[in-house]
Amino acid sequence: MANVTVIGAQWGDEGKGKLVDWLSNRADVVVRFQGGHNAGHTLVVGNQTYKLSLLPSGVVQGKLSIIGNGVVVDPWHLLKEIGQIREQGVDITPDMLVLADNACLILPIHRDLDQAREAAATNKIGTTGRGIGPAYEDKVGRRAIRVADLADREALEAKIDRLLAHHTPLRRGLGLPEVDPAGLLAELEAMAGKILPYARPAWLLLDEQVKAGKRVLFEGAQGALLDVDHGTYPYVTSSNTVAGQAAAGSGLGPKGPGYVLGIVKAYTTRVGEGPFPTELFDDVGKHLGTVGREFGTVTGRERRCGWFDAALVRQSVALNGIAGIALTKLDVLDGLPTLKICTGYRLNGQEIGYLPAGLKAQGQLEPVYEEMEGWSQTTQGARSWKDLPASAVKYVRRIEELIGAPVALLSTSPQRDDTILMRDPFQD
Ligand code: IMP
């Protein structure tokens, strides 16, 4: 199978960046297909740490990198990120970075709206405040400004009018100052010349690449439980984060995604608000947060931590068509005498094996746990299955059984080379 799609199988922050970086070695093209700069991908290569939010992780290895049509793009942020990565010695040129010309833009008005709504809300979503939701709203509302519009002043003027006809009353209601259309036009025109060299029909380029036998790696952002349809709605992001979106968000068609690799953390975390059945408020929760350095890459917020939820990941395996998983951060569990795995839930006296759709029901779930013996040795940096303590192997095997998918890769530290390969997703 030629292509691989990497997605987060929980609530994001599973360690996708490292795995995508590791797999990019074997790929020719790396594609982002949803989300925006709400994502935070940390790549540690030797003594360099790269923090990416919008650029596909393939840029670090000089691979052809595509920001697909499914992504919402803050062009000013993109230019800033290109500048930062350049400063770290990675050159980025329009030969290697392609921005889909039909991708929609995130504008300052989207950020304003996201932040003002969160500040005013009694039921906060806990967004990253980067304008992601409002930008997707304008996309499906058919009033967004797309990358290609930057090359057409007439189109831009008409689109700005249409956009502000919608945003002005909203801004008034939230006490935000009015936006001057001429000022917005000037800002867009001043930036256009720097962004347009990267703009191309990405679907066409991808089609050519695939026909030439190239291998494509799709890089998901966030996680399946943050999917706007399948996640813990409304405490979700505003895009489809599941693997099927790799096709629609890149233009490659349903065969495009290929082998789906779900990235799974050996315990569970989430940032922002919303249901989290296995959340821990005790010392173990604190231990996971401290040892696992569970702070958001984008916002610096503390992540909520809890036991591994096999019911949740089993659901994710089905929703994404996951063929194999990459298990990350097993070493964070080192030294815990007893581990718990959630195998299902109790709701109103009955046992269920999945997360129900209703928010109230999600909030009432009581996890059903199975206990396992922990291990005292360190698993950090292990490079072979043989280096793992027997209890750690048992834990991993039990996870495989409960979720119904095999472990293809085991990541044992943030370093690129601390990865145990069980089966190669590109060969499977
Ligand atoms: P938004 O994507 O900024 O609208 O935020 C919506 C929800 O998704 C919030 O709970 C965020 O914390 C969460 N979220 C967005 N991006 C990420 C990510 O990359 N990792 C983890 N959570 C995220």
mmCIF file with all atom_site columns, C-alpha atoms in Angstrom, residues 206-379:
data_model
loop_
_atom_site.group_PDB
_atom_site.id
_atom_site.type_symbol
_atom_site.label_atom_id
_atom_site.label_alt_id
_atom_site.label_comp_id
_atom_site.label_asym_id
_atom_site.label_entity_id
_atom_site.label_seq_id
_atom_site.pdbx_PDB_ins_code
_atom_site.Cartn_x
_atom_site.Cartn_y
_atom_site.Cartn_z
_atom_site.occupancy
_atom_site.B_iso_or_equiv
_atom_site.pdbx_formal_charge
_atom_site.auth_seq_id
_atom_site.auth_comp_id
_atom_site.auth_asym_id
_atom_site.auth_atom_id
_atom_site.pdbx_PDB_model_num
ATOM 1   C CA . LEU A 1 206 ? -1.190  15.227 -5.819  1.00 0.00 ? 206 LEU A CA 1
ATOM 2   C CA . ASP A 1 207 ? -2.811  13.419 -8.721  1.00 0.00 ? 207 ASP A CA 1
ATOM 3   C CA . GLU A 1 208 ? 0.425   13.752 -10.713 1.00 0.00 ? 208 GLU A CA 1
ATOM 4   C CA . GLN A 1 209 ? 2.520   12.589 -7.776  1.00 0.00 ? 209 GLN A CA 1
ATOM 5   C CA . VAL A 1 210 ? 0.371   9.501  -7.209  1.00 0.00 ? 210 VAL A CA 1
ATOM 6   C CA . LYS A 1 211 ? 0.389   8.651  -10.913 1.00 0.00 ? 211 LYS A CA 1
ATOM 7   C CA . ALA A 1 212 ? 4.179   8.884  -10.810 1.00 0.00 ? 212 ALA A CA 1
ATOM 8   C CA . GLY A 1 213 ? 4.202   6.246  -8.043  1.00 0.00 ? 213 GLY A CA 1
ATOM 9   C CA . LYS A 1 214 ? 5.090   8.618  -5.200  1.00 0.00 ? 214 LYS A CA 1
ATOM 10  C CA . ARG A 1 215 ? 4.169   7.817  -1.611  1.00 0.00 ? 215 ARG A CA 1
ATOM 11  C CA . VAL A 1 216 ? 1.912   10.228 0.201   1.00 0.00 ? 216 VAL A CA 1
ATOM 12  C CA . LEU A 1 217 ? 1.752   10.711 3.942   1.00 0.00 ? 217 LEU A CA 1
ATOM 13  C CA . PHE A 1 218 ? -1.361  12.464 5.251   1.00 0.00 ? 218 PHE A CA 1
ATOM 14  C CA . GLU A 1 219 ? -0.848  14.294 8.519   1.00 0.00 ? 219 GLU A CA 1
ATOM 15  C CA . GLY A 1 220 ? -3.948  14.682 10.665  1.00 0.00 ? 220 GLY A CA 1
ATOM 16  C CA . ALA A 1 221 ? -4.296  17.342 13.331  1.00 0.00 ? 221 ALA A CA 1
ATOM 17  C CA . GLN A 1 222 ? -6.218  17.176 16.641  1.00 0.00 ? 222 GLN A CA 1
ATOM 18  C CA . GLY A 1 223 ? -7.885  13.815 17.330  1.00 0.00 ? 223 GLY A CA 1
ATOM 19  C CA . ALA A 1 224 ? -10.897 11.702 16.389  1.00 0.00 ? 224 ALA A CA 1
ATOM 20  C CA . LEU A 1 225 ? -12.829 12.627 19.534  1.00 0.00 ? 225 LEU A CA 1
ATOM 21  C CA . LEU A 1 226 ? -12.547 16.295 18.523  1.00 0.00 ? 226 LEU A CA 1
ATOM 22  C CA . ASP A 1 227 ? -14.191 15.561 15.148  1.00 0.00 ? 227 ASP A CA 1
ATOM 23  C CA . VAL A 1 228 ? -17.126 17.897 14.488  1.00 0.00 ? 228 VAL A CA 1
ATOM 24  C CA . ASP A 1 229 ? -19.423 14.943 13.705  1.00 0.00 ? 229 ASP A CA 1
ATOM 25  C CA . HIS A 1 230 ? -18.027 12.062 15.715  1.00 0.00 ? 230 HIS A CA 1
ATOM 26  C CA . GLY A 1 231 ? -16.482 13.804 18.708  1.00 0.00 ? 231 GLY A CA 1
ATOM 27  C CA . THR A 1 232 ? -17.819 15.049 22.026  1.00 0.00 ? 232 THR A CA 1
ATOM 28  C CA . TYR A 1 233 ? -19.946 17.742 20.347  1.00 0.00 ? 233 TYR A CA 1
ATOM 29  C CA . PRO A 1 234 ? -20.076 20.695 20.954  1.00 0.00 ? 234 PRO A CA 1
ATOM 30  C CA . TYR A 1 235 ? -16.720 20.353 22.752  1.00 0.00 ? 235 TYR A CA 1
ATOM 31  C CA . VAL A 1 236 ? -14.937 19.650 19.495  1.00 0.00 ? 236 VAL A CA 1
ATOM 32  C CA . THR A 1 237 ? -12.978 21.462 16.843  1.00 0.00 ? 237 THR A CA 1
ATOM 33  C CA . SER A 1 238 ? -14.771 22.672 13.705  1.00 0.00 ? 238 SER A CA 1
ATOM 34  C CA . SER A 1 239 ? -13.365 20.231 11.164  1.00 0.00 ? 239 SER A CA 1
ATOM 35  C CA . ASN A 1 240 ? -13.648 16.530 10.457  1.00 0.00 ? 240 ASN A CA 1
ATOM 36  C CA . THR A 1 241 ? -10.535 15.083 11.996  1.00 0.00 ? 241 THR A CA 1
ATOM 37  C CA . VAL A 1 242 ? -11.195 11.445 11.041  1.00 0.00 ? 242 VAL A CA 1
ATOM 38  C CA . ALA A 1 243 ? -9.111  9.707  8.395   1.00 0.00 ? 243 ALA A CA 1
ATOM 39  C CA . GLY A 1 244 ? -11.816 9.925  5.716   1.00 0.00 ? 244 GLY A CA 1
ATOM 40  C CA . GLN A 1 245 ? -11.238 13.668 5.624   1.00 0.00 ? 245 GLN A CA 1
ATOM 41  C CA . ALA A 1 246 ? -7.774  13.063 4.160   1.00 0.00 ? 246 ALA A CA 1
ATOM 42  C CA . ALA A 1 247 ? -9.544  12.394 0.851   1.00 0.00 ? 247 ALA A CA 1
ATOM 43  C CA . ALA A 1 248 ? -11.889 15.400 0.841   1.00 0.00 ? 248 ALA A CA 1
ATOM 44  C CA . GLY A 1 249 ? -9.384  17.770 2.409   1.00 0.00 ? 249 GLY A CA 1
ATOM 45  C CA . SER A 1 250 ? -6.723  17.077 -0.212  1.00 0.00 ? 250 SER A CA 1
ATOM 46  C CA . GLY A 1 251 ? -8.725  16.240 -3.328  1.00 0.00 ? 251 GLY A CA 1
ATOM 47  C CA . LEU A 1 252 ? -7.144  12.837 -3.785  1.00 0.00 ? 252 LEU A CA 1
ATOM 48  C CA . GLY A 1 253 ? -10.319 10.744 -3.657  1.00 0.00 ? 253 GLY A CA 1
ATOM 49  C CA . PRO A 1 254 ? -11.394 7.914  -1.349  1.00 0.00 ? 254 PRO A CA 1
ATOM 50  C CA . LYS A 1 255 ? -8.528  5.567  -2.194  1.00 0.00 ? 255 LYS A CA 1
ATOM 51  C CA . GLY A 1 256 ? -6.017  8.234  -1.227  1.00 0.00 ? 256 GLY A CA 1
ATOM 52  C CA . PRO A 1 257 ? -5.704  7.736  2.528   1.00 0.00 ? 257 PRO A CA 1
ATOM 53  C CA . GLY A 1 258 ? -4.328  4.164  2.252   1.00 0.00 ? 258 GLY A CA 1
ATOM 54  C CA . TYR A 1 259 ? -3.107  2.608  5.500   1.00 0.00 ? 259 TYR A CA 1
ATOM 55  C CA . VAL A 1 260 ? -4.572  4.442  8.490   1.00 0.00 ? 260 VAL A CA 1
ATOM 56  C CA . LEU A 1 261 ? -2.199  4.693  11.424  1.00 0.00 ? 261 LEU A CA 1
ATOM 57  C CA . GLY A 1 262 ? -3.891  5.836  14.632  1.00 0.00 ? 262 GLY A CA 1
ATOM 58  C CA . ILE A 1 263 ? -1.628  7.571  17.106  1.00 0.00 ? 263 ILE A CA 1
ATOM 59  C CA . VAL A 1 264 ? -2.568  6.521  20.613  1.00 0.00 ? 264 VAL A CA 1
ATOM 60  C CA . LYS A 1 265 ? -1.148  7.744  23.894  1.00 0.00 ? 265 LYS A CA 1
ATOM 61  C CA . ALA A 1 266 ? -0.661  5.036  26.556  1.00 0.00 ? 266 ALA A CA 1
ATOM 62  C CA . TYR A 1 267 ? -3.016  7.035  28.803  1.00 0.00 ? 267 TYR A CA 1
ATOM 63  C CA . THR A 1 268 ? -5.576  9.762  27.964  1.00 0.00 ? 268 THR A CA 1
ATOM 64  C CA . THR A 1 269 ? -5.389  13.564 27.885  1.00 0.00 ? 269 THR A CA 1
ATOM 65  C CA . ARG A 1 270 ? -7.539  16.412 26.663  1.00 0.00 ? 270 ARG A CA 1
ATOM 66  C CA . VAL A 1 271 ? -7.285  20.215 26.626  1.00 0.00 ? 271 VAL A CA 1
ATOM 67  C CA . GLY A 1 272 ? -10.280 22.455 26.740  1.00 0.00 ? 272 GLY A CA 1
ATOM 68  C CA . GLU A 1 273 ? -13.701 21.666 28.126  1.00 0.00 ? 273 GLU A CA 1
ATOM 69  C CA . GLY A 1 274 ? -15.930 18.640 27.600  1.00 0.00 ? 274 GLY A CA 1
ATOM 70  C CA . PRO A 1 275 ? -16.629 15.103 28.831  1.00 0.00 ? 275 PRO A CA 1
ATOM 71  C CA . PHE A 1 276 ? -13.688 12.894 29.813  1.00 0.00 ? 276 PHE A CA 1
ATOM 72  C CA . PRO A 1 277 ? -14.849 9.674  31.535  1.00 0.00 ? 277 PRO A CA 1
ATOM 73  C CA . THR A 1 278 ? -11.444 8.466  32.778  1.00 0.00 ? 278 THR A CA 1
ATOM 74  C CA . GLU A 1 279 ? -10.168 11.843 33.976  1.00 0.00 ? 279 GLU A CA 1
ATOM 75  C CA . LEU A 1 280 ? -8.132  11.677 37.195  1.00 0.00 ? 280 LEU A CA 1
ATOM 76  C CA . PHE A 1 281 ? -8.118  14.399 39.824  1.00 0.00 ? 281 PHE A CA 1
ATOM 77  C CA . ASP A 1 282 ? -5.698  12.638 42.166  1.00 0.00 ? 282 ASP A CA 1
ATOM 78  C CA . ASP A 1 283 ? -1.933  12.187 42.461  1.00 0.00 ? 283 ASP A CA 1
ATOM 79  C CA . VAL A 1 284 ? -1.833  9.749  39.552  1.00 0.00 ? 284 VAL A CA 1
ATOM 80  C CA . GLY A 1 285 ? -3.411  12.417 37.321  1.00 0.00 ? 285 GLY A CA 1
ATOM 81  C CA . LYS A 1 286 ? -0.801  14.917 38.528  1.00 0.00 ? 286 LYS A CA 1
ATOM 82  C CA . HIS A 1 287 ? 1.965   12.344 37.942  1.00 0.00 ? 287 HIS A CA 1
ATOM 83  C CA . LEU A 1 288 ? 0.843   11.818 34.319  1.00 0.00 ? 288 LEU A CA 1
ATOM 84  C CA . GLY A 1 289 ? 0.701   15.577 33.732  1.00 0.00 ? 289 GLY A CA 1
ATOM 85  C CA . THR A 1 290 ? 4.119   16.265 35.248  1.00 0.00 ? 290 THR A CA 1
ATOM 86  C CA . VAL A 1 291 ? 6.064   13.283 33.914  1.00 0.00 ? 291 VAL A CA 1
ATOM 87  C CA . GLY A 1 292 ? 4.316   13.497 30.542  1.00 0.00 ? 292 GLY A CA 1
ATOM 88  C CA . ARG A 1 293 ? 4.886   17.284 30.359  1.00 0.00 ? 293 ARG A CA 1
ATOM 89  C CA . GLU A 1 294 ? 1.229   17.675 29.456  1.00 0.00 ? 294 GLU A CA 1
ATOM 90  C CA . PHE A 1 295 ? 0.999   21.323 28.486  1.00 0.00 ? 295 PHE A CA 1
ATOM 91  C CA . GLY A 1 296 ? -0.585  22.507 25.234  1.00 0.00 ? 296 GLY A CA 1
ATOM 92  C CA . THR A 1 297 ? 1.947   23.340 22.490  1.00 0.00 ? 297 THR A CA 1
ATOM 93  C CA . VAL A 1 298 ? -0.229  26.155 21.144  1.00 0.00 ? 298 VAL A CA 1
ATOM 94  C CA . THR A 1 299 ? -1.748  27.692 24.258  1.00 0.00 ? 299 THR A CA 1
ATOM 95  C CA . GLY A 1 300 ? 0.484   26.396 27.078  1.00 0.00 ? 300 GLY A CA 1
ATOM 96  C CA . ARG A 1 301 ? -2.645  25.242 28.933  1.00 0.00 ? 301 ARG A CA 1
ATOM 97  C CA . GLU A 1 302 ? -2.410  22.307 31.345  1.00 0.00 ? 302 GLU A CA 1
ATOM 98  C CA . ARG A 1 303 ? -3.862  19.163 29.813  1.00 0.00 ? 303 ARG A CA 1
ATOM 99  C CA . ARG A 1 304 ? -6.358  17.097 31.770  1.00 0.00 ? 304 ARG A CA 1
ATOM 100 C CA . CYS A 1 305 ? -5.051  13.544 32.317  1.00 0.00 ? 305 CYS A CA 1
ATOM 101 C CA . GLY A 1 306 ? -6.622  10.136 32.924  1.00 0.00 ? 306 GLY A CA 1
ATOM 102 C CA . TRP A 1 307 ? -6.340  6.371  32.506  1.00 0.00 ? 307 TRP A CA 1
ATOM 103 C CA . PHE A 1 308 ? -6.262  4.699  29.123  1.00 0.00 ? 308 PHE A CA 1
ATOM 104 C CA . ASP A 1 309 ? -9.791  4.452  27.722  1.00 0.00 ? 309 ASP A CA 1
ATOM 105 C CA . ALA A 1 310 ? -9.973  1.372  25.503  1.00 0.00 ? 310 ALA A CA 1
ATOM 106 C CA . ALA A 1 311 ? -13.676 1.896  24.732  1.00 0.00 ? 311 ALA A CA 1
ATOM 107 C CA . LEU A 1 312 ? -12.905 5.322  23.321  1.00 0.00 ? 312 LEU A CA 1
ATOM 108 C CA . VAL A 1 313 ? -10.010 4.083  21.200  1.00 0.00 ? 313 VAL A CA 1
ATOM 109 C CA . ARG A 1 314 ? -12.037 1.071  19.992  1.00 0.00 ? 314 ARG A CA 1
ATOM 110 C CA . GLN A 1 315 ? -14.615 3.572  18.723  1.00 0.00 ? 315 GLN A CA 1
ATOM 111 C CA . SER A 1 316 ? -11.845 5.547  17.084  1.00 0.00 ? 316 SER A CA 1
ATOM 112 C CA . VAL A 1 317 ? -10.501 2.418  15.375  1.00 0.00 ? 317 VAL A CA 1
ATOM 113 C CA . ALA A 1 318 ? -13.926 1.940  13.773  1.00 0.00 ? 318 ALA A CA 1
ATOM 114 C CA . LEU A 1 319 ? -14.514 5.601  12.872  1.00 0.00 ? 319 LEU A CA 1
ATOM 115 C CA . ASN A 1 320 ? -11.154 5.967  11.192  1.00 0.00 ? 320 ASN A CA 1
ATOM 116 C CA . GLY A 1 321 ? -10.660 2.514  9.707   1.00 0.00 ? 321 GLY A CA 1
ATOM 117 C CA . ILE A 1 322 ? -7.447  2.240  11.694  1.00 0.00 ? 322 ILE A CA 1
ATOM 118 C CA . ALA A 1 323 ? -5.230  -0.601 10.446  1.00 0.00 ? 323 ALA A CA 1
ATOM 119 C CA . GLY A 1 324 ? -2.589  -0.261 13.143  1.00 0.00 ? 324 GLY A CA 1
ATOM 120 C CA . ILE A 1 325 ? -1.618  2.075  15.947  1.00 0.00 ? 325 ILE A CA 1
ATOM 121 C CA . ALA A 1 326 ? 1.507   3.848  17.094  1.00 0.00 ? 326 ALA A CA 1
ATOM 122 C CA . LEU A 1 327 ? 1.537   3.790  20.877  1.00 0.00 ? 327 LEU A CA 1
ATOM 123 C CA . THR A 1 328 ? 3.269   6.764  22.451  1.00 0.00 ? 328 THR A CA 1
ATOM 124 C CA . LYS A 1 329 ? 4.449   7.853  25.913  1.00 0.00 ? 329 LYS A CA 1
ATOM 125 C CA . LEU A 1 330 ? 4.444   4.386  27.492  1.00 0.00 ? 330 LEU A CA 1
ATOM 126 C CA . ASP A 1 331 ? 7.417   5.567  29.586  1.00 0.00 ? 331 ASP A CA 1
ATOM 127 C CA . VAL A 1 332 ? 5.168   8.054  31.415  1.00 0.00 ? 332 VAL A CA 1
ATOM 128 C CA . LEU A 1 333 ? 3.609   5.030  33.147  1.00 0.00 ? 333 LEU A CA 1
ATOM 129 C CA . ASP A 1 334 ? 7.042   3.787  34.368  1.00 0.00 ? 334 ASP A CA 1
ATOM 130 C CA . GLY A 1 335 ? 7.048   3.352  38.144  1.00 0.00 ? 335 GLY A CA 1
ATOM 131 C CA . LEU A 1 336 ? 3.274   3.314  38.701  1.00 0.00 ? 336 LEU A CA 1
ATOM 132 C CA . PRO A 1 337 ? 2.560   0.162  40.763  1.00 0.00 ? 337 PRO A CA 1
ATOM 133 C CA . THR A 1 338 ? -0.922  -0.453 39.345  1.00 0.00 ? 338 THR A CA 1
ATOM 134 C CA . LEU A 1 339 ? -2.452  0.623  36.054  1.00 0.00 ? 339 LEU A CA 1
ATOM 135 C CA . LYS A 1 340 ? -6.093  0.824  35.103  1.00 0.00 ? 340 LYS A CA 1
ATOM 136 C CA . ILE A 1 341 ? -7.621  0.397  31.662  1.00 0.00 ? 341 ILE A CA 1
ATOM 137 C CA . CYS A 1 342 ? -11.196 1.444  30.984  1.00 0.00 ? 342 CYS A CA 1
ATOM 138 C CA . THR A 1 343 ? -12.938 -1.346 29.056  1.00 0.00 ? 343 THR A CA 1
ATOM 139 C CA . GLY A 1 344 ? -16.420 0.180  28.842  1.00 0.00 ? 344 GLY A CA 1
ATOM 140 C CA . TYR A 1 345 ? -18.863 2.334  30.782  1.00 0.00 ? 345 TYR A CA 1
ATOM 141 C CA . ARG A 1 346 ? -21.781 2.033  33.146  1.00 0.00 ? 346 ARG A CA 1
ATOM 142 C CA . LEU A 1 347 ? -24.743 4.277  32.342  1.00 0.00 ? 347 LEU A CA 1
ATOM 143 C CA . ASN A 1 348 ? -28.004 4.193  34.310  1.00 0.00 ? 348 ASN A CA 1
ATOM 144 C CA . GLY A 1 349 ? -27.160 0.757  35.680  1.00 0.00 ? 349 GLY A CA 1
ATOM 145 C CA . GLN A 1 350 ? -26.319 -0.729 32.269  1.00 0.00 ? 350 GLN A CA 1
ATOM 146 C CA . GLU A 1 351 ? -22.952 -1.458 30.684  1.00 0.00 ? 351 GLU A CA 1
ATOM 147 C CA . ILE A 1 352 ? -22.165 0.023  27.285  1.00 0.00 ? 352 ILE A CA 1
ATOM 148 C CA . GLY A 1 353 ? -19.044 -0.318 25.194  1.00 0.00 ? 353 GLY A CA 1
ATOM 149 C CA . TYR A 1 354 ? -19.068 3.018  23.383  1.00 0.00 ? 354 TYR A CA 1
ATOM 150 C CA . LEU A 1 355 ? -19.396 6.750  23.929  1.00 0.00 ? 355 LEU A CA 1
ATOM 151 C CA . PRO A 1 356 ? -23.059 7.684  23.405  1.00 0.00 ? 356 PRO A CA 1
ATOM 152 C CA . ALA A 1 357 ? -23.848 10.768 21.283  1.00 0.00 ? 357 ALA A CA 1
ATOM 153 C CA . GLY A 1 358 ? -25.766 12.744 23.914  1.00 0.00 ? 358 GLY A CA 1
ATOM 154 C CA . LEU A 1 359 ? -23.747 15.223 25.939  1.00 0.00 ? 359 LEU A CA 1
ATOM 155 C CA . LYS A 1 360 ? -25.669 14.505 29.134  1.00 0.00 ? 360 LYS A CA 1
ATOM 156 C CA . ALA A 1 361 ? -25.104 10.760 28.783  1.00 0.00 ? 361 ALA A CA 1
ATOM 157 C CA . GLN A 1 362 ? -21.410 11.364 28.040  1.00 0.00 ? 362 GLN A CA 1
ATOM 158 C CA . GLY A 1 363 ? -21.125 13.318 31.268  1.00 0.00 ? 363 GLY A CA 1
ATOM 159 C CA . GLN A 1 364 ? -22.779 10.548 33.300  1.00 0.00 ? 364 GLN A CA 1
ATOM 160 C CA . LEU A 1 365 ? -20.602 7.654  32.182  1.00 0.00 ? 365 LEU A CA 1
ATOM 161 C CA . GLU A 1 366 ? -18.868 5.704  34.896  1.00 0.00 ? 366 GLU A CA 1
ATOM 162 C CA . PRO A 1 367 ? -15.796 3.924  33.596  1.00 0.00 ? 367 PRO A CA 1
ATOM 163 C CA . VAL A 1 368 ? -15.494 0.173  34.093  1.00 0.00 ? 368 VAL A CA 1
ATOM 164 C CA . TYR A 1 369 ? -11.864 -0.563 34.894  1.00 0.00 ? 369 TYR A CA 1
ATOM 165 C CA . GLU A 1 370 ? -9.588  -3.537 34.644  1.00 0.00 ? 370 GLU A CA 1
ATOM 166 C CA . GLU A 1 371 ? -6.411  -3.415 36.750  1.00 0.00 ? 371 GLU A CA 1
ATOM 167 C CA . MET A 1 372 ? -2.976  -4.431 35.603  1.00 0.00 ? 372 MET A CA 1
ATOM 168 C CA . GLU A 1 373 ? 0.373   -4.671 37.289  1.00 0.00 ? 373 GLU A CA 1
ATOM 169 C CA . GLY A 1 374 ? 2.752   -1.803 36.525  1.00 0.00 ? 374 GLY A CA 1
ATOM 170 C CA . TRP A 1 375 ? 6.541   -1.971 36.080  1.00 0.00 ? 375 TRP A CA 1
ATOM 171 C CA . SER A 1 376 ? 9.365   -0.360 37.977  1.00 0.00 ? 376 SER A CA 1
ATOM 172 C CA . GLN A 1 377 ? 12.017  -0.390 35.222  1.00 0.00 ? 377 GLN A CA 1
ATOM 173 C CA . THR A 1 378 ? 12.329  2.406  32.681  1.00 0.00 ? 378 THR A CA 1
ATOM 174 C CA . THR A 1 379 ? 10.985  1.955  29.176  1.00 0.00 ? 379 THR A CA 1
#
